[in-house]
mmCIF file of N, CA and C in Angstrom:
data_model
loop_
_atom_site.group_PDB
_atom_site.id
_atom_site.type_symbol
_atom_site.label_atom_id
_atom_site.label_comp_id
_atom_site.label_asym_id
_atom_site.label_seq_id
_atom_site.Cartn_x
_atom_site.Cartn_y
_atom_site.Cartn_z
ATOM 1 N N MET A 138 34.667 -53.032 19.942
ATOM 2 C CA MET A 138 34.379 -52.977 18.546
ATOM 3 C C MET A 138 33.020 -52.334 18.259
ATOM 4 N N PHE A 139 32.040 -52.672 19.088
ATOM 5 C CA PHE A 139 30.714 -52.098 18.878
ATOM 6 C C PHE A 139 30.685 -50.613 19.164
ATOM 7 N N ARG A 140 31.497 -50.179 20.123
ATOM 8 C CA ARG A 140 31.545 -48.743 20.433
ATOM 9 C C ARG A 140 32.077 -47.969 19.244
ATOM 10 N N ARG A 141 33.121 -48.463 18.631
ATOM 11 C CA ARG A 141 33.694 -47.768 17.468
ATOM 12 C C ARG A 141 32.689 -47.733 16.312
ATOM 13 N N THR A 142 31.994 -48.826 16.084
ATOM 14 C CA THR A 142 30.998 -48.885 15.010
ATOM 15 C C THR A 142 29.858 -47.920 15.302
ATOM 16 N N PHE A 143 29.410 -47.883 16.569
ATOM 17 C CA PHE A 143 28.334 -46.976 16.957
ATOM 18 C C PHE A 143 28.735 -45.526 16.711
ATOM 19 N N TRP A 144 29.902 -45.125 17.196
ATOM 20 C CA TRP A 144 30.330 -43.741 17.045
ATOM 21 C C TRP A 144 30.625 -43.387 15.588
ATOM 22 N N PHE A 145 31.156 -44.340 14.826
ATOM 23 C CA PHE A 145 31.373 -44.094 13.406
ATOM 24 C C PHE A 145 30.044 -43.867 12.698
ATOM 25 N N THR A 146 29.052 -44.688 12.985
ATOM 26 C CA THR A 146 27.725 -44.549 12.367
ATOM 27 C C THR A 146 27.059 -43.254 12.809
ATOM 28 N N ALA A 147 27.161 -42.918 14.109
ATOM 29 C CA ALA A 147 26.570 -41.673 14.614
ATOM 30 C C ALA A 147 27.231 -40.471 13.951
ATOM 31 N N GLY A 148 28.540 -40.481 13.785
ATOM 32 C CA GLY A 148 29.249 -39.380 13.136
ATOM 33 C C GLY A 148 28.876 -39.249 11.671
ATOM 34 N N ALA A 149 28.766 -40.392 10.983
ATOM 35 C CA ALA A 149 28.385 -40.363 9.570
ATOM 36 C C ALA A 149 26.964 -39.822 9.415
ATOM 37 N N ALA A 150 26.056 -40.259 10.286
ATOM 38 C CA ALA A 150 24.668 -39.777 10.228
ATOM 39 C C ALA A 150 24.616 -38.280 10.512
ATOM 40 N N ALA A 151 25.369 -37.800 11.492
ATOM 41 C CA ALA A 151 25.405 -36.379 11.803
ATOM 42 C C ALA A 151 25.981 -35.584 10.633
ATOM 43 N N GLY A 152 26.995 -36.132 9.975
ATOM 44 C CA GLY A 152 27.588 -35.462 8.814
ATOM 45 C C GLY A 152 26.616 -35.367 7.653
ATOM 46 N N VAL A 153 25.882 -36.447 7.396
ATOM 47 C CA VAL A 153 24.876 -36.439 6.320
ATOM 48 C C VAL A 153 23.767 -35.448 6.658
ATOM 49 N N TRP A 154 23.310 -35.461 7.905
ATOM 50 C CA TRP A 154 22.257 -34.552 8.338
ATOM 51 C C TRP A 154 22.702 -33.099 8.180
ATOM 52 N N ALA A 155 23.911 -32.771 8.641
ATOM 53 C CA ALA A 155 24.424 -31.403 8.562
ATOM 54 C C ALA A 155 24.616 -30.975 7.106
ATOM 55 N N THR A 156 25.133 -31.869 6.268
ATOM 56 C CA THR A 156 25.333 -31.541 4.856
ATOM 57 C C THR A 156 23.999 -31.265 4.173
ATOM 58 N N THR A 157 23.016 -32.095 4.457
ATOM 59 C CA THR A 157 21.686 -31.895 3.875
ATOM 60 C C THR A 157 21.088 -30.566 4.328
ATOM 61 N N LYS A 158 21.238 -30.272 5.609
ATOM 62 C CA LYS A 158 20.692 -29.024 6.161
ATOM 63 C C LYS A 158 21.372 -27.811 5.513
ATOM 64 N N VAL A 159 22.679 -27.845 5.374
ATOM 65 C CA VAL A 159 23.417 -26.732 4.774
ATOM 66 C C VAL A 159 23.039 -26.570 3.303
ATOM 67 N N ASN A 160 22.921 -27.669 2.567
ATOM 68 C CA ASN A 160 22.548 -27.583 1.151
ATOM 69 C C ASN A 160 21.147 -27.007 0.966
ATOM 70 N N ARG A 161 20.216 -27.372 1.824
ATOM 71 C CA ARG A 161 18.863 -26.798 1.746
ATOM 72 C C ARG A 161 18.897 -25.296 1.999
ATOM 73 N N LYS A 162 19.659 -24.891 2.986
ATOM 74 C CA LYS A 162 19.749 -23.461 3.304
ATOM 75 C C LYS A 162 20.403 -22.697 2.164
ATOM 76 N N LEU A 163 21.433 -23.266 1.554
ATOM 77 C CA LEU A 163 22.087 -22.618 0.418
ATOM 78 C C LEU A 163 21.144 -22.480 -0.771
ATOM 79 N N LYS A 164 20.299 -23.501 -0.998
ATOM 80 C CA LYS A 164 19.323 -23.403 -2.085
ATOM 81 C C LYS A 164 18.289 -22.321 -1.804
ATOM 82 N N GLN A 165 17.941 -22.131 -0.527
ATOM 83 C CA GLN A 165 16.983 -21.080 -0.167
ATOM 84 C C GLN A 165 17.577 -19.695 -0.372
ATOM 85 N N LEU A 166 18.886 -19.586 -0.314
ATOM 86 C CA LEU A 166 19.533 -18.277 -0.412
ATOM 87 C C LEU A 166 20.040 -17.951 -1.815
ATOM 88 N N THR A 167 19.725 -18.762 -2.796
ATOM 89 C CA THR A 167 20.126 -18.429 -4.161
ATOM 90 C C THR A 167 19.272 -17.264 -4.661
ATOM 91 N N PRO A 168 19.780 -16.460 -5.582
ATOM 92 C CA PRO A 168 19.007 -15.315 -6.080
ATOM 93 C C PRO A 168 17.654 -15.717 -6.678
ATOM 94 N N GLU A 169 17.613 -16.844 -7.384
ATOM 95 C CA GLU A 169 16.348 -17.283 -7.982
ATOM 96 C C GLU A 169 15.316 -17.617 -6.908
ATOM 97 N N SER A 170 15.772 -18.304 -5.863
ATOM 98 C CA SER A 170 14.868 -18.681 -4.786
ATOM 99 C C SER A 170 14.386 -17.443 -4.024
ATOM 100 N N LEU A 171 15.307 -16.513 -3.764
ATOM 101 C CA LEU A 171 14.914 -15.282 -3.084
ATOM 102 C C LEU A 171 13.937 -14.473 -3.924
ATOM 103 N N ALA A 172 14.155 -14.409 -5.237
ATOM 104 C CA ALA A 172 13.246 -13.683 -6.113
ATOM 105 C C ALA A 172 11.870 -14.340 -6.140
ATOM 106 N N ALA A 173 11.840 -15.641 -6.202
ATOM 107 C CA ALA A 173 10.555 -16.348 -6.219
ATOM 108 C C ALA A 173 9.803 -16.145 -4.908
ATOM 109 N N ARG A 174 10.529 -16.218 -3.801
ATOM 110 C CA ARG A 174 9.885 -16.031 -2.502
ATOM 111 C C ARG A 174 9.378 -14.600 -2.352
ATOM 112 N N THR A 175 10.156 -13.634 -2.828
ATOM 113 C CA THR A 175 9.724 -12.240 -2.773
ATOM 114 C C THR A 175 8.502 -12.015 -3.647
ATOM 115 N N ALA A 176 8.488 -12.612 -4.823
ATOM 116 C CA ALA A 176 7.327 -12.479 -5.710
ATOM 117 C C ALA A 176 6.089 -13.093 -5.066
ATOM 118 N N ASP A 177 6.244 -14.230 -4.435
ATOM 119 C CA ASP A 177 5.111 -14.859 -3.752
ATOM 120 C C ASP A 177 4.586 -13.966 -2.632
ATOM 121 N N LYS A 178 5.492 -13.370 -1.879
ATOM 122 C CA LYS A 178 5.072 -12.481 -0.799
ATOM 123 C C LYS A 178 4.366 -11.245 -1.356
ATOM 124 N N ALA A 179 4.859 -10.719 -2.491
ATOM 125 C CA ALA A 179 4.228 -9.548 -3.101
ATOM 126 C C ALA A 179 2.822 -9.883 -3.594
ATOM 127 N N VAL A 180 2.658 -11.053 -4.194
ATOM 128 C CA VAL A 180 1.330 -11.469 -4.659
ATOM 129 C C VAL A 180 0.395 -11.646 -3.461
ATOM 130 N N GLU A 181 0.913 -12.235 -2.405
ATOM 131 C CA GLU A 181 0.111 -12.423 -1.196
ATOM 132 C C GLU A 181 -0.298 -11.079 -0.596
ATOM 133 N N ALA A 182 0.636 -10.127 -0.569
ATOM 134 C CA ALA A 182 0.314 -8.799 -0.050
ATOM 135 C C ALA A 182 -0.718 -8.114 -0.948
ATOM 136 N N GLY A 183 -0.615 -8.313 -2.267
ATOM 137 C CA GLY A 183 -1.600 -7.744 -3.182
ATOM 138 C C GLY A 183 -2.991 -8.303 -2.930
ATOM 139 N N HIS A 184 -3.070 -9.600 -2.672
ATOM 140 C CA HIS A 184 -4.368 -10.202 -2.368
ATOM 141 C C HIS A 184 -4.932 -9.649 -1.063
ATOM 142 N N ARG A 185 -4.068 -9.473 -0.080
ATOM 143 C CA ARG A 185 -4.527 -8.901 1.193
ATOM 144 C C ARG A 185 -5.038 -7.475 0.999
ATOM 145 N N LEU A 186 -4.305 -6.687 0.212
ATOM 146 C CA LEU A 186 -4.744 -5.314 -0.052
ATOM 147 C C LEU A 186 -6.065 -5.292 -0.801
ATOM 148 N N LYS A 187 -6.233 -6.191 -1.759
ATOM 149 C CA LYS A 187 -7.480 -6.264 -2.509
ATOM 150 C C LYS A 187 -8.629 -6.619 -1.576
ATOM 151 N N ASP A 188 -8.421 -7.602 -0.704
ATOM 152 C CA ASP A 188 -9.457 -7.982 0.256
ATOM 153 C C ASP A 188 -9.779 -6.825 1.197
ATOM 154 N N PHE A 189 -8.744 -6.106 1.635
ATOM 155 C CA PHE A 189 -8.950 -4.953 2.512
ATOM 156 C C PHE A 189 -9.764 -3.879 1.803
ATOM 157 N N ALA A 190 -9.426 -3.604 0.533
ATOM 158 C CA ALA A 190 -10.160 -2.589 -0.223
ATOM 159 C C ALA A 190 -11.613 -3.003 -0.423
ATOM 160 N N LEU A 191 -11.855 -4.285 -0.672
ATOM 161 C CA LEU A 191 -13.230 -4.759 -0.827
ATOM 162 C C LEU A 191 -14.003 -4.646 0.483
ATOM 163 N N ASP A 192 -13.335 -4.938 1.599
ATOM 164 C CA ASP A 192 -13.982 -4.771 2.905
ATOM 165 C C ASP A 192 -14.331 -3.315 3.159
ATOM 166 N N ILE A 193 -13.403 -2.416 2.822
ATOM 167 C CA ILE A 193 -13.650 -0.986 3.005
ATOM 168 C C ILE A 193 -14.820 -0.547 2.135
ATOM 169 N N LYS A 194 -14.834 -1.001 0.888
ATOM 170 C CA LYS A 194 -15.894 -0.610 -0.041
ATOM 171 C C LYS A 194 -17.260 -1.105 0.442
ATOM 172 N N SER A 195 -17.320 -2.337 0.906
ATOM 173 C CA SER A 195 -18.603 -2.856 1.391
ATOM 174 C C SER A 195 -19.030 -2.131 2.666
ATOM 175 N N GLY A 196 -18.064 -1.809 3.530
ATOM 176 C CA GLY A 196 -18.391 -1.047 4.737
ATOM 177 C C GLY A 196 -18.884 0.352 4.410
ATOM 178 N N MET A 197 -18.270 0.972 3.398
ATOM 179 C CA MET A 197 -18.719 2.306 2.985
ATOM 180 C C MET A 197 -20.137 2.252 2.435
ATOM 181 N N ALA A 198 -20.429 1.245 1.621
ATOM 182 C CA ALA A 198 -21.776 1.117 1.054
ATOM 183 C C ALA A 198 -22.802 0.870 2.149
ATOM 184 N N GLN A 199 -22.418 0.041 3.125
ATOM 185 C CA GLN A 199 -23.331 -0.229 4.233
ATOM 186 C C GLN A 199 -23.583 1.036 5.053
ATOM 187 N N ARG A 200 -22.523 1.768 5.340
ATOM 188 C CA ARG A 200 -22.674 2.992 6.134
ATOM 189 C C ARG A 200 -23.464 4.048 5.373
ATOM 190 N N GLU A 201 -23.238 4.139 4.058
ATOM 191 C CA GLU A 201 -23.989 5.094 3.254
ATOM 192 C C GLU A 201 -25.474 4.755 3.264
ATOM 193 N N ALA A 202 -25.793 3.461 3.187
ATOM 194 C CA ALA A 202 -27.198 3.043 3.245
ATOM 195 C C ALA A 202 -27.807 3.385 4.603
ATOM 196 N N GLU A 203 -27.024 3.168 5.673
ATOM 197 C CA GLU A 203 -27.520 3.516 7.014
ATOM 198 C C GLU A 203 -27.785 5.018 7.127
ATOM 199 N N LEU A 204 -26.847 5.824 6.632
ATOM 200 C CA LEU A 204 -27.028 7.277 6.694
ATOM 201 C C LEU A 204 -28.198 7.727 5.838
ATOM 202 N N ASN A 205 -28.374 7.130 4.661
ATOM 203 C CA ASN A 205 -29.510 7.475 3.813
ATOM 204 C C ASN A 205 -30.828 7.139 4.492
ATOM 205 N N ASP A 206 -30.856 5.997 5.200
ATOM 206 C CA ASP A 206 -32.072 5.634 5.934
ATOM 207 C C ASP A 206 -32.355 6.631 7.046
ATOM 208 N N VAL A 207 -31.316 7.012 7.783
ATOM 209 C CA VAL A 207 -31.499 7.951 8.890
ATOM 210 C C VAL A 207 -31.930 9.319 8.377
ATOM 211 N N LEU A 208 -31.337 9.771 7.267
ATOM 212 C CA LEU A 208 -31.666 11.088 6.718
ATOM 213 C C LEU A 208 -32.911 11.072 5.842
ATOM 214 N N GLY A 209 -33.437 9.912 5.542
ATOM 215 C CA GLY A 209 -34.630 9.804 4.719
ATOM 216 C C GLY A 209 -34.384 10.100 3.257
ATOM 217 N N ILE A 210 -33.176 9.819 2.803
ATOM 218 C CA ILE A 210 -32.830 10.060 1.401
ATOM 219 C C ILE A 210 -33.014 8.762 0.635
ATOM 220 N N ASP A 211 -33.770 8.860 -0.452
ATOM 221 C CA ASP A 211 -33.932 7.702 -1.312
ATOM 222 C C ASP A 211 -32.827 7.743 -2.352
ATOM 223 N N GLY A 212 -32.032 6.702 -2.472
ATOM 224 C CA GLY A 212 -30.879 6.692 -3.363
ATOM 225 C C GLY A 212 -31.228 6.553 -4.835
ATOM 226 N N SER A 213 -32.524 6.417 -5.189
ATOM 227 C CA SER A 213 -32.878 6.186 -6.583
ATOM 228 C C SER A 213 -32.875 7.457 -7.420
ATOM 229 N N GLU A 214 -33.168 8.602 -6.828
ATOM 230 C CA GLU A 214 -33.217 9.842 -7.603
ATOM 231 C C GLU A 214 -31.919 10.636 -7.424
ATOM 232 N N PRO A 215 -31.324 11.092 -8.527
ATOM 233 C CA PRO A 215 -30.074 11.856 -8.417
ATOM 234 C C PRO A 215 -30.339 13.249 -7.854
ATOM 235 N N ARG A 216 -29.419 13.712 -7.040
ATOM 236 C CA ARG A 216 -29.548 15.042 -6.457
ATOM 237 C C ARG A 216 -28.685 16.005 -7.234
ATOM 238 N N GLU A 217 -29.159 17.227 -7.386
ATOM 239 C CA GLU A 217 -28.403 18.250 -8.109
ATOM 240 C C GLU A 217 -27.519 19.017 -7.145
ATOM 241 N N LEU A 218 -26.409 19.470 -7.671
ATOM 242 C CA LEU A 218 -25.527 20.322 -6.884
ATOM 243 C C LEU A 218 -26.119 21.722 -6.819
ATOM 244 N N PRO A 219 -25.818 22.480 -5.782
ATOM 245 C CA PRO A 219 -26.228 23.884 -5.770
ATOM 246 C C PRO A 219 -25.624 24.611 -6.966
ATOM 247 N N ALA A 220 -26.228 25.727 -7.349
ATOM 248 C CA ALA A 220 -25.841 26.435 -8.571
ATOM 249 C C ALA A 220 -24.359 26.807 -8.571
ATOM 250 N N GLN A 221 -23.838 27.323 -7.468
ATOM 251 C CA GLN A 221 -22.439 27.752 -7.419
ATOM 252 C C GLN A 221 -21.501 26.568 -7.630
ATOM 253 N N ARG A 222 -21.793 25.445 -7.023
ATOM 254 C CA ARG A 222 -20.948 24.272 -7.192
ATOM 255 C C ARG A 222 -21.031 23.734 -8.610
ATOM 256 N N ARG A 223 -22.226 23.809 -9.227
ATOM 257 C CA ARG A 223 -22.360 23.356 -10.598
ATOM 258 C C ARG A 223 -21.479 24.172 -11.530
ATOM 259 N N LEU A 224 -21.425 25.488 -11.331
ATOM 260 C CA LEU A 224 -20.600 26.334 -12.174
ATOM 261 C C LEU A 224 -19.123 26.015 -12.003
ATOM 262 N N VAL A 225 -18.697 25.808 -10.787
ATOM 263 C CA VAL A 225 -17.295 25.493 -10.531
ATOM 264 C C VAL A 225 -16.954 24.132 -11.121
ATOM 265 N N ALA A 226 -17.864 23.179 -11.032
ATOM 266 C CA ALA A 226 -17.605 21.846 -11.558
ATOM 267 C C ALA A 226 -17.504 21.854 -13.078
ATOM 268 N N LEU A 227 -18.198 22.800 -13.737
ATOM 269 C CA LEU A 227 -18.174 22.863 -15.194
ATOM 270 C C LEU A 227 -16.975 23.622 -15.740
ATOM 271 N N GLU A 228 -16.316 24.407 -14.908
ATOM 272 C CA GLU A 228 -15.174 25.182 -15.376
ATOM 273 C C GLU A 228 -13.983 24.272 -15.662
ATOM 274 N N THR A 229 -13.169 24.693 -16.595
ATOM 275 C CA THR A 229 -11.950 23.938 -16.892
ATOM 276 C C THR A 229 -10.909 24.251 -15.819
ATOM 277 N N PRO A 230 -9.915 23.381 -15.645
ATOM 278 C CA PRO A 230 -8.885 23.632 -14.633
ATOM 279 C C PRO A 230 -8.142 24.953 -14.869
ATOM 280 N N SER A 231 -7.956 25.370 -16.120
ATOM 281 C CA SER A 231 -7.244 26.630 -16.358
ATOM 282 C C SER A 231 -8.078 27.820 -15.898
ATOM 283 N N GLN A 232 -9.405 27.741 -16.045
ATOM 284 C CA GLN A 232 -10.268 28.815 -15.568
ATOM 285 C C GLN A 232 -10.260 28.872 -14.043
ATOM 286 N N GLN A 233 -10.217 27.710 -13.401
ATOM 287 C CA GLN A 233 -10.184 27.693 -11.940
ATOM 288 C C GLN A 233 -8.877 28.269 -11.431
ATOM 289 N N HIS A 234 -7.777 28.021 -12.143
ATOM 290 C CA HIS A 234 -6.471 28.517 -11.715
ATOM 291 C C HIS A 234 -6.402 30.035 -11.820
ATOM 292 N N THR A 235 -7.005 30.600 -12.855
ATOM 293 C CA THR A 235 -6.935 32.049 -13.022
ATOM 294 C C THR A 235 -7.779 32.762 -11.982
ATOM 295 N N LYS A 236 -8.811 32.110 -11.449
ATOM 296 C CA LYS A 236 -9.642 32.736 -10.425
ATOM 297 C C LYS A 236 -8.931 32.813 -9.082
ATOM 298 N N GLN A 237 -8.026 31.870 -8.829
ATOM 299 C CA GLN A 237 -7.327 31.866 -7.556
ATOM 300 C C GLN A 237 -6.300 32.997 -7.539
ATOM 301 N N GLN A 238 -6.381 33.816 -6.509
ATOM 302 C CA GLN A 238 -5.407 34.891 -6.371
ATOM 303 C C GLN A 238 -4.602 34.644 -5.107
ATOM 304 N N HIS A 239 -3.330 34.813 -5.228
ATOM 305 C CA HIS A 239 -2.463 34.614 -4.082
ATOM 306 C C HIS A 239 -2.506 35.872 -3.220
ATOM 307 N N PRO A 240 -2.546 35.741 -1.918
ATOM 308 C CA PRO A 240 -2.669 36.915 -1.048
ATOM 309 C C PRO A 240 -1.430 37.810 -1.068
ATOM 310 N N HIS A 241 -0.301 37.305 -1.516
ATOM 311 C CA HIS A 241 0.925 38.093 -1.476
ATOM 312 C C HIS A 241 1.327 38.624 -2.847
ATOM 313 N N THR A 242 0.435 38.692 -3.797
ATOM 314 C CA THR A 242 0.812 39.123 -5.138
ATOM 315 C C THR A 242 1.039 40.630 -5.220
ATOM 316 N N LYS A 243 0.586 41.387 -4.236
ATOM 317 C CA LYS A 243 0.776 42.834 -4.300
ATOM 318 C C LYS A 243 2.170 43.254 -3.841
ATOM 319 N N HIS A 244 2.945 42.353 -3.268
ATOM 320 C CA HIS A 244 4.282 42.667 -2.798
ATOM 321 C C HIS A 244 5.320 42.110 -3.759
ATOM 322 N N SER A 245 6.400 42.837 -3.897
ATOM 323 C CA SER A 245 7.480 42.382 -4.748
ATOM 324 C C SER A 245 8.353 41.401 -3.970
ATOM 325 N N TYR A 246 8.829 40.383 -4.667
ATOM 326 C CA TYR A 246 9.700 39.402 -4.043
ATOM 327 C C TYR A 246 11.151 39.605 -4.462
ATOM 328 N N ASP A 247 11.476 40.753 -4.990
ATOM 329 C CA ASP A 247 12.839 41.037 -5.412
ATOM 330 C C ASP A 247 13.653 41.386 -4.176
ATOM 331 N N ARG A 248 14.576 40.556 -3.796
ATOM 332 C CA ARG A 248 15.356 40.788 -2.590
ATOM 333 C C ARG A 248 16.374 41.891 -2.779
ATOM 334 N N ASN A 249 16.736 42.220 -4.004
ATOM 335 C CA ASN A 249 17.706 43.271 -4.263
ATOM 336 C C ASN A 249 17.074 44.656 -4.324
ATOM 337 N N GLU A 250 15.790 44.737 -4.124
ATOM 338 C CA GLU A 250 15.066 45.989 -4.242
ATOM 339 C C GLU A 250 15.515 47.009 -3.189
ATOM 340 N N ASP A 251 15.777 46.564 -1.978
ATOM 341 C CA ASP A 251 16.138 47.477 -0.902
ATOM 342 C C ASP A 251 17.632 47.800 -0.879
ATOM 343 N N HIS A 252 18.429 47.183 -1.663
ATOM 344 C CA HIS A 252 19.893 47.386 -1.583
ATOM 345 C C HIS A 252 20.403 48.287 -2.655
#
């Protein structure tokens, strides 16, 4: 009698355990749960990227300070660009485009020209 009671109780406990486990897994796989988990991962990745960008920015500032010290440049006074660069920087994008000449503009691209 005790053996039957033991095995009945063990089977019932295993059934409850398995049902609970399956229901939890099904809740994890619902579209709402998947969307929430994906959103959490995206926010976490955004925080990691932000931290990475801040680390890069601080490293760049540190390296720039080191280079300025080595080169003897004081960062307080602004430096002027050379005259040619100043002129190019002041030009509008349309003026810069018209100055660029393509090396192949002297040749015709009409493929029917030879036929």
